[in-house]
């Protein structure tokens, strides 16, 4: 394998690992925020959304690590965008039957989540757009 190809492959692998770790960090932050894996936040739809996000984050990490980059980066982007949107809505106008976090913009765990989700979004969108539509295992 030529030296350039080996470096590109190593960089792509490192990038996929970074994306997978960011996905897992999103999952961990939300498990902590909800009070554990078996806990469910109220209202129920918020709790279910947390569980769906956590599962999606783990699936995205696995897809990236096994080299299914296009679906992995697409799901990773969703793992980033979903909670970002939820953060803005829950702290801004509030959500139906969920007004506990209105105006709570500086909660430390929420800020940590924003940082991780923002980094994941900045990583995943360009790599999804660059990934081949069929075959191949680029970036």
PDB file of N, CA and C in Angstrom, residues 54-127:
ATOM      1  N   UNK A  54     -30.125   7.587  23.050  1.00  0.00           N
ATOM      2  CA  UNK A  54     -29.017   6.784  23.574  1.00  0.00           C
ATOM      3  C   UNK A  54     -28.779   5.546  22.707  1.00  0.00           C
ATOM      4  N   UNK A  55     -29.842   4.898  22.299  1.00  0.00           N
ATOM      5  CA  UNK A  55     -29.703   3.721  21.424  1.00  0.00           C
ATOM      6  C   UNK A  55     -29.146   4.140  20.068  1.00  0.00           C
ATOM      7  N   UNK A  56     -29.674   5.218  19.502  1.00  0.00           N
ATOM      8  CA  UNK A  56     -29.194   5.704  18.203  1.00  0.00           C
ATOM      9  C   UNK A  56     -27.710   6.072  18.277  1.00  0.00           C
ATOM     10  N   UNK A  57     -27.284   6.661  19.384  1.00  0.00           N
ATOM     11  CA  UNK A  57     -25.878   7.037  19.538  1.00  0.00           C
ATOM     12  C   UNK A  57     -24.969   5.807  19.541  1.00  0.00           C
ATOM     13  N   UNK A  58     -25.394   4.755  20.224  1.00  0.00           N
ATOM     14  CA  UNK A  58     -24.603   3.520  20.253  1.00  0.00           C
ATOM     15  C   UNK A  58     -24.584   2.873  18.874  1.00  0.00           C
ATOM     16  N   UNK A  59     -25.716   2.842  18.201  1.00  0.00           N
ATOM     17  CA  UNK A  59     -25.778   2.270  16.844  1.00  0.00           C
ATOM     18  C   UNK A  59     -24.880   3.062  15.896  1.00  0.00           C
ATOM     19  N   UNK A  60     -24.929   4.390  15.962  1.00  0.00           N
ATOM     20  CA  UNK A  60     -24.079   5.215  15.102  1.00  0.00           C
ATOM     21  C   UNK A  60     -22.605   4.910  15.359  1.00  0.00           C
ATOM     22  N   UNK A  61     -22.230   4.789  16.628  1.00  0.00           N
ATOM     23  CA  UNK A  61     -20.837   4.475  16.963  1.00  0.00           C
ATOM     24  C   UNK A  61     -20.422   3.132  16.364  1.00  0.00           C
ATOM     25  N   UNK A  62     -21.285   2.139  16.480  1.00  0.00           N
ATOM     26  CA  UNK A  62     -20.982   0.817  15.921  1.00  0.00           C
ATOM     27  C   UNK A  62     -20.851   0.893  14.403  1.00  0.00           C
ATOM     28  N   UNK A  63     -21.777   1.580  13.736  1.00  0.00           N
ATOM     29  CA  UNK A  63     -21.707   1.714  12.277  1.00  0.00           C
ATOM     30  C   UNK A  63     -20.378   2.339  11.853  1.00  0.00           C
ATOM     31  N   UNK A  64     -19.970   3.387  12.553  1.00  0.00           N
ATOM     32  CA  UNK A  64     -18.704   4.041  12.211  1.00  0.00           C
ATOM     33  C   UNK A  64     -17.521   3.108  12.423  1.00  0.00           C
ATOM     34  N   UNK A  65     -17.534   2.368  13.509  1.00  0.00           N
ATOM     35  CA  UNK A  65     -16.398   1.500  13.825  1.00  0.00           C
ATOM     36  C   UNK A  65     -16.291   0.292  12.899  1.00  0.00           C
ATOM     37  N   UNK A  66     -17.422  -0.176  12.376  1.00  0.00           N
ATOM     38  CA  UNK A  66     -17.356  -1.318  11.450  1.00  0.00           C
ATOM     39  C   UNK A  66     -17.183  -0.877  10.000  1.00  0.00           C
ATOM     40  N   UNK A  67     -17.120   0.439   9.774  1.00  0.00           N
ATOM     41  CA  UNK A  67     -16.829   0.944   8.430  1.00  0.00           C
ATOM     42  C   UNK A  67     -18.035   1.253   7.574  1.00  0.00           C
ATOM     43  N   UNK A  68     -19.230   1.246   8.138  1.00  0.00           N
ATOM     44  CA  UNK A  68     -20.428   1.636   7.392  1.00  0.00           C
ATOM     45  C   UNK A  68     -20.575   3.153   7.545  1.00  0.00           C
ATOM     46  N   UNK A  69     -19.702   3.877   6.828  1.00  0.00           N
ATOM     47  CA  UNK A  69     -19.521   5.292   7.118  1.00  0.00           C
ATOM     48  C   UNK A  69     -20.701   6.169   6.718  1.00  0.00           C
ATOM     49  N   UNK A  70     -21.303   5.927   5.585  1.00  0.00           N
ATOM     50  CA  UNK A  70     -22.398   6.816   5.167  1.00  0.00           C
ATOM     51  C   UNK A  70     -23.577   6.752   6.142  1.00  0.00           C
ATOM     52  N   UNK A  71     -24.110   5.574   6.441  1.00  0.00           N
ATOM     53  CA  UNK A  71     -25.197   5.543   7.436  1.00  0.00           C
ATOM     54  C   UNK A  71     -24.709   5.947   8.828  1.00  0.00           C
ATOM     55  N   UNK A  72     -23.456   5.640   9.140  1.00  0.00           N
ATOM     56  CA  UNK A  72     -22.920   6.011  10.444  1.00  0.00           C
ATOM     57  C   UNK A  72     -22.846   7.516  10.630  1.00  0.00           C
ATOM     58  N   UNK A  73     -22.326   8.226   9.610  1.00  0.00           N
ATOM     59  CA  UNK A  73     -22.238   9.687   9.724  1.00  0.00           C
ATOM     60  C   UNK A  73     -23.611  10.335   9.676  1.00  0.00           C
ATOM     61  N   UNK A  74     -24.529   9.775   8.908  1.00  0.00           N
ATOM     62  CA  UNK A  74     -25.890  10.321   8.864  1.00  0.00           C
ATOM     63  C   UNK A  74     -26.560  10.183  10.230  1.00  0.00           C
ATOM     64  N   UNK A  75     -26.468   9.011  10.822  1.00  0.00           N
ATOM     65  CA  UNK A  75     -27.065   8.805  12.142  1.00  0.00           C
ATOM     66  C   UNK A  75     -26.348   9.653  13.196  1.00  0.00           C
ATOM     67  N   UNK A  76     -25.038   9.790  13.082  1.00  0.00           N
ATOM     68  CA  UNK A  76     -24.286  10.632  14.015  1.00  0.00           C
ATOM     69  C   UNK A  76     -24.763  12.083  13.934  1.00  0.00           C
ATOM     70  N   UNK A  77     -25.048  12.562  12.731  1.00  0.00           N
ATOM     71  CA  UNK A  77     -25.567  13.926  12.580  1.00  0.00           C
ATOM     72  C   UNK A  77     -26.919  14.050  13.286  1.00  0.00           C
ATOM     73  N   UNK A  78     -27.753  13.040  13.163  1.00  0.00           N
ATOM     74  CA  UNK A  78     -29.037  13.043  13.859  1.00  0.00           C
ATOM     75  C   UNK A  78     -28.867  13.003  15.367  1.00  0.00           C
ATOM     76  N   UNK A  79     -27.878  12.249  15.839  1.00  0.00           N
ATOM     77  CA  UNK A  79     -27.579  12.172  17.268  1.00  0.00           C
ATOM     78  C   UNK A  79     -27.134  13.542  17.783  1.00  0.00           C
ATOM     79  N   UNK A  80     -26.523  14.331  16.935  1.00  0.00           N
ATOM     80  CA  UNK A  80     -26.108  15.684  17.323  1.00  0.00           C
ATOM     81  C   UNK A  80     -27.263  16.675  17.236  1.00  0.00           C
ATOM     82  N   UNK A  81     -27.998  16.648  16.138  1.00  0.00           N
ATOM     83  CA  UNK A  81     -29.048  17.651  15.897  1.00  0.00           C
ATOM     84  C   UNK A  81     -30.241  17.479  16.833  1.00  0.00           C
ATOM     85  N   UNK A  82     -30.653  16.262  17.068  1.00  0.00           N
ATOM     86  CA  UNK A  82     -31.835  16.017  17.906  1.00  0.00           C
ATOM     87  C   UNK A  82     -31.750  16.666  19.274  1.00  0.00           C
ATOM     88  N   UNK A  83     -30.708  16.362  20.040  1.00  0.00           N
ATOM     89  CA  UNK A  83     -30.635  16.976  21.368  1.00  0.00           C
ATOM     90  C   UNK A  83     -30.329  18.477  21.326  1.00  0.00           C
ATOM     91  N   UNK A  84     -29.627  18.946  20.298  1.00  0.00           N
ATOM     92  CA  UNK A  84     -29.420  20.394  20.169  1.00  0.00           C
ATOM     93  C   UNK A  84     -30.763  21.103  20.040  1.00  0.00           C
ATOM     94  N   UNK A  85     -31.615  20.554  19.201  1.00  0.00           N
ATOM     95  CA  UNK A  85     -32.953  21.114  19.020  1.00  0.00           C
ATOM     96  C   UNK A  85     -33.762  21.003  20.316  1.00  0.00           C
ATOM     97  N   UNK A  86     -33.680  19.856  20.974  1.00  0.00           N
ATOM     98  CA  UNK A  86     -34.384  19.671  22.241  1.00  0.00           C
ATOM     99  C   UNK A  86     -33.918  20.643  23.312  1.00  0.00           C
ATOM    100  N   UNK A  87     -32.625  20.934  23.339  1.00  0.00           N
ATOM    101  CA  UNK A  87     -32.070  21.884  24.313  1.00  0.00           C
ATOM    102  C   UNK A  87     -32.663  23.272  24.084  1.00  0.00           C
ATOM    103  N   UNK A  88     -32.660  23.714  22.835  1.00  0.00           N
ATOM    104  CA  UNK A  88     -33.182  25.048  22.512  1.00  0.00           C
ATOM    105  C   UNK A  88     -34.674  25.132  22.827  1.00  0.00           C
ATOM    106  N   UNK A  89     -35.431  24.120  22.431  1.00  0.00           N
ATOM    107  CA  UNK A  89     -36.878  24.155  22.673  1.00  0.00           C
ATOM    108  C   UNK A  89     -37.214  24.045  24.160  1.00  0.00           C
ATOM    109  N   UNK A  90     -36.504  23.200  24.882  1.00  0.00           N
ATOM    110  CA  UNK A  90     -36.822  23.019  26.307  1.00  0.00           C
ATOM    111  C   UNK A  90     -36.423  24.226  27.146  1.00  0.00           C
ATOM    112  N   UNK A  91     -35.399  24.943  26.719  1.00  0.00           N
ATOM    113  CA  UNK A  91     -34.969  26.120  27.465  1.00  0.00           C
ATOM    114  C   UNK A  91     -35.621  27.410  26.978  1.00  0.00           C
ATOM    115  N   UNK A  92     -36.058  27.396  25.743  1.00  0.00           N
ATOM    116  CA  UNK A  92     -36.738  28.562  25.182  1.00  0.00           C
ATOM    117  C   UNK A  92     -38.217  28.528  25.505  1.00  0.00           C
ATOM    118  N   UNK A  93     -39.036  28.175  24.518  1.00  0.00           N
ATOM    119  CA  UNK A  93     -40.487  28.205  24.744  1.00  0.00           C
ATOM    120  C   UNK A  93     -41.006  27.093  25.638  1.00  0.00           C
ATOM    121  N   UNK A  94     -40.199  26.070  25.835  1.00  0.00           N
ATOM    122  CA  UNK A  94     -40.655  24.924  26.612  1.00  0.00           C
ATOM    123  C   UNK A  94     -41.308  23.894  25.706  1.00  0.00           C
ATOM    124  N   UNK A  95     -41.514  22.716  26.237  1.00  0.00           N
ATOM    125  CA  UNK A  95     -42.148  21.622  25.516  1.00  0.00           C
ATOM    126  C   UNK A  95     -43.474  21.309  26.195  1.00  0.00           C
ATOM    127  N   UNK A  96     -44.397  20.669  25.486  1.00  0.00           N
ATOM    128  CA  UNK A  96     -45.684  20.328  26.116  1.00  0.00           C
ATOM    129  C   UNK A  96     -45.480  19.524  27.407  1.00  0.00           C
ATOM    130  N   UNK A  97     -46.104  19.965  28.458  1.00  0.00           N
ATOM    131  CA  UNK A  97     -46.035  19.306  29.774  1.00  0.00           C
ATOM    132  C   UNK A  97     -44.613  19.237  30.340  1.00  0.00           C
ATOM    133  N   UNK A  98     -43.696  20.051  29.809  1.00  0.00           N
ATOM    134  CA  UNK A  98     -42.313  20.050  30.289  1.00  0.00           C
ATOM    135  C   UNK A  98     -41.788  21.484  30.255  1.00  0.00           C
ATOM    136  N   UNK A  99     -41.856  22.117  31.397  1.00  0.00           N
ATOM    137  CA  UNK A  99     -41.433  23.508  31.488  1.00  0.00           C
ATOM    138  C   UNK A  99     -40.317  23.699  32.523  1.00  0.00           C
ATOM    139  N   UNK A 100     -39.793  22.593  33.058  1.00  0.00           N
ATOM    140  CA  UNK A 100     -38.788  22.653  34.124  1.00  0.00           C
ATOM    141  C   UNK A 100     -37.514  23.389  33.719  1.00  0.00           C
ATOM    142  N   UNK A 101     -37.127  23.309  32.460  1.00  0.00           N
ATOM    143  CA  UNK A 101     -35.844  23.864  32.033  1.00  0.00           C
ATOM    144  C   UNK A 101     -35.942  25.212  31.324  1.00  0.00           C
ATOM    145  N   UNK A 102     -37.116  25.802  31.259  1.00  0.00           N
ATOM    146  CA  UNK A 102     -37.241  27.099  30.589  1.00  0.00           C
ATOM    147  C   UNK A 102     -36.273  28.092  31.246  1.00  0.00           C
ATOM    148  N   UNK A 103     -35.436  28.709  30.434  1.00  0.00           N
ATOM    149  CA  UNK A 103     -34.479  29.694  30.906  1.00  0.00           C
ATOM    150  C   UNK A 103     -33.219  29.121  31.543  1.00  0.00           C
ATOM    151  N   UNK A 104     -33.102  27.816  31.633  1.00  0.00           N
ATOM    152  CA  UNK A 104     -31.964  27.156  32.282  1.00  0.00           C
ATOM    153  C   UNK A 104     -30.832  26.927  31.261  1.00  0.00           C
ATOM    154  N   UNK A 105     -30.326  27.991  30.694  1.00  0.00           N
ATOM    155  CA  UNK A 105     -29.351  27.929  29.603  1.00  0.00           C
ATOM    156  C   UNK A 105     -27.945  27.559  30.066  1.00  0.00           C
ATOM    157  N   UNK A 106     -27.618  27.713  31.340  1.00  0.00           N
ATOM    158  CA  UNK A 106     -26.236  27.535  31.790  1.00  0.00           C
ATOM    159  C   UNK A 106     -26.020  26.306  32.668  1.00  0.00           C
ATOM    160  N   UNK A 107     -26.934  25.368  32.648  1.00  0.00           N
ATOM    161  CA  UNK A 107     -26.747  24.125  33.402  1.00  0.00           C
ATOM    162  C   UNK A 107     -25.463  23.441  32.911  1.00  0.00           C
ATOM    163  N   UNK A 108     -24.529  23.103  33.820  1.00  0.00           N
ATOM    164  CA  UNK A 108     -23.238  22.545  33.395  1.00  0.00           C
ATOM    165  C   UNK A 108     -23.347  21.293  32.516  1.00  0.00           C
ATOM    166  N   UNK A 109     -24.214  20.360  32.863  1.00  0.00           N
ATOM    167  CA  UNK A 109     -24.345  19.155  32.039  1.00  0.00           C
ATOM    168  C   UNK A 109     -24.918  19.492  30.664  1.00  0.00           C
ATOM    169  N   UNK A 110     -25.846  20.446  30.624  1.00  0.00           N
ATOM    170  CA  UNK A 110     -26.394  20.892  29.342  1.00  0.00           C
ATOM    171  C   UNK A 110     -25.336  21.550  28.471  1.00  0.00           C
ATOM    172  N   UNK A 111     -24.470  22.348  29.084  1.00  0.00           N
ATOM    173  CA  UNK A 111     -23.395  22.986  28.321  1.00  0.00           C
ATOM    174  C   UNK A 111     -22.387  21.956  27.812  1.00  0.00           C
ATOM    175  N   UNK A 112     -22.101  20.954  28.627  1.00  0.00           N
ATOM    176  CA  UNK A 112     -21.220  19.867  28.178  1.00  0.00           C
ATOM    177  C   UNK A 112     -21.844  19.135  26.994  1.00  0.00           C
ATOM    178  N   UNK A 113     -23.151  18.886  27.088  1.00  0.00           N
ATOM    179  CA  UNK A 113     -23.854  18.225  25.985  1.00  0.00           C
ATOM    180  C   UNK A 113     -23.782  19.068  24.726  1.00  0.00           C
ATOM    181  N   UNK A 114     -23.993  20.368  24.852  1.00  0.00           N
ATOM    182  CA  UNK A 114     -23.911  21.249  23.680  1.00  0.00           C
ATOM    183  C   UNK A 114     -22.536  21.187  23.029  1.00  0.00           C
ATOM    184  N   UNK A 115     -21.486  21.181  23.829  1.00  0.00           N
ATOM    185  CA  UNK A 115     -20.129  21.125  23.288  1.00  0.00           C
ATOM    186  C   UNK A 115     -19.897  19.819  22.522  1.00  0.00           C
ATOM    187  N   UNK A 116     -20.304  18.708  23.111  1.00  0.00           N
ATOM    188  CA  UNK A 116     -20.106  17.399  22.472  1.00  0.00           C
ATOM    189  C   UNK A 116     -20.957  17.294  21.214  1.00  0.00           C
ATOM    190  N   UNK A 117     -22.218  17.688  21.308  1.00  0.00           N
ATOM    191  CA  UNK A 117     -23.118  17.602  20.148  1.00  0.00           C
ATOM    192  C   UNK A 117     -22.679  18.539  19.034  1.00  0.00           C
ATOM    193  N   UNK A 118     -22.207  19.730  19.398  1.00  0.00           N
ATOM    194  CA  UNK A 118     -21.701  20.664  18.388  1.00  0.00           C
ATOM    195  C   UNK A 118     -20.494  20.099  17.671  1.00  0.00           C
ATOM    196  N   UNK A 119     -19.562  19.521  18.425  1.00  0.00           N
ATOM    197  CA  UNK A 119     -18.383  18.904  17.814  1.00  0.00           C
ATOM    198  C   UNK A 119     -18.783  17.742  16.907  1.00  0.00           C
ATOM    199  N   UNK A 120     -19.719  16.931  17.360  1.00  0.00           N
ATOM    200  CA  UNK A 120     -20.188  15.804  16.550  1.00  0.00           C
ATOM    201  C   UNK A 120     -20.848  16.294  15.266  1.00  0.00           C
ATOM    202  N   UNK A 121     -21.638  17.335  15.358  1.00  0.00           N
ATOM    203  CA  UNK A 121     -22.286  17.883  14.170  1.00  0.00           C
ATOM    204  C   UNK A 121     -21.251  18.412  13.185  1.00  0.00           C
ATOM    205  N   UNK A 122     -20.276  19.159  13.681  1.00  0.00           N
ATOM    206  CA  UNK A 122     -19.232  19.713  12.805  1.00  0.00           C
ATOM    207  C   UNK A 122     -18.389  18.621  12.158  1.00  0.00           C
ATOM    208  N   UNK A 123     -18.241  17.503  12.813  1.00  0.00           N
ATOM    209  CA  UNK A 123     -17.487  16.381  12.262  1.00  0.00           C
ATOM    210  C   UNK A 123     -18.327  15.566  11.288  1.00  0.00           C
ATOM    211  N   UNK A 124     -19.554  15.265  11.669  1.00  0.00           N
ATOM    212  CA  UNK A 124     -20.345  14.291  10.916  1.00  0.00           C
ATOM    213  C   UNK A 124     -20.921  14.824   9.606  1.00  0.00           C
ATOM    214  N   UNK A 125     -21.381  16.057   9.575  1.00  0.00           N
ATOM    215  CA  UNK A 125     -22.039  16.553   8.351  1.00  0.00           C
ATOM    216  C   UNK A 125     -21.092  16.570   7.155  1.00  0.00           C
ATOM    217  N   UNK A 126     -19.901  17.185   7.265  1.00  0.00           N
ATOM    218  CA  UNK A 126     -19.023  17.171   6.095  1.00  0.00           C
ATOM    219  C   UNK A 126     -18.587  15.765   5.694  1.00  0.00           C
ATOM    220  N   UNK A 127     -18.370  14.892   6.679  1.00  0.00           N
ATOM    221  CA  UNK A 127     -17.944  13.537   6.349  1.00  0.00           C
ATOM    222  C   UNK A 127     -19.078  12.728   5.723  1.00  0.00           C
TER     223      UNK A 127
END
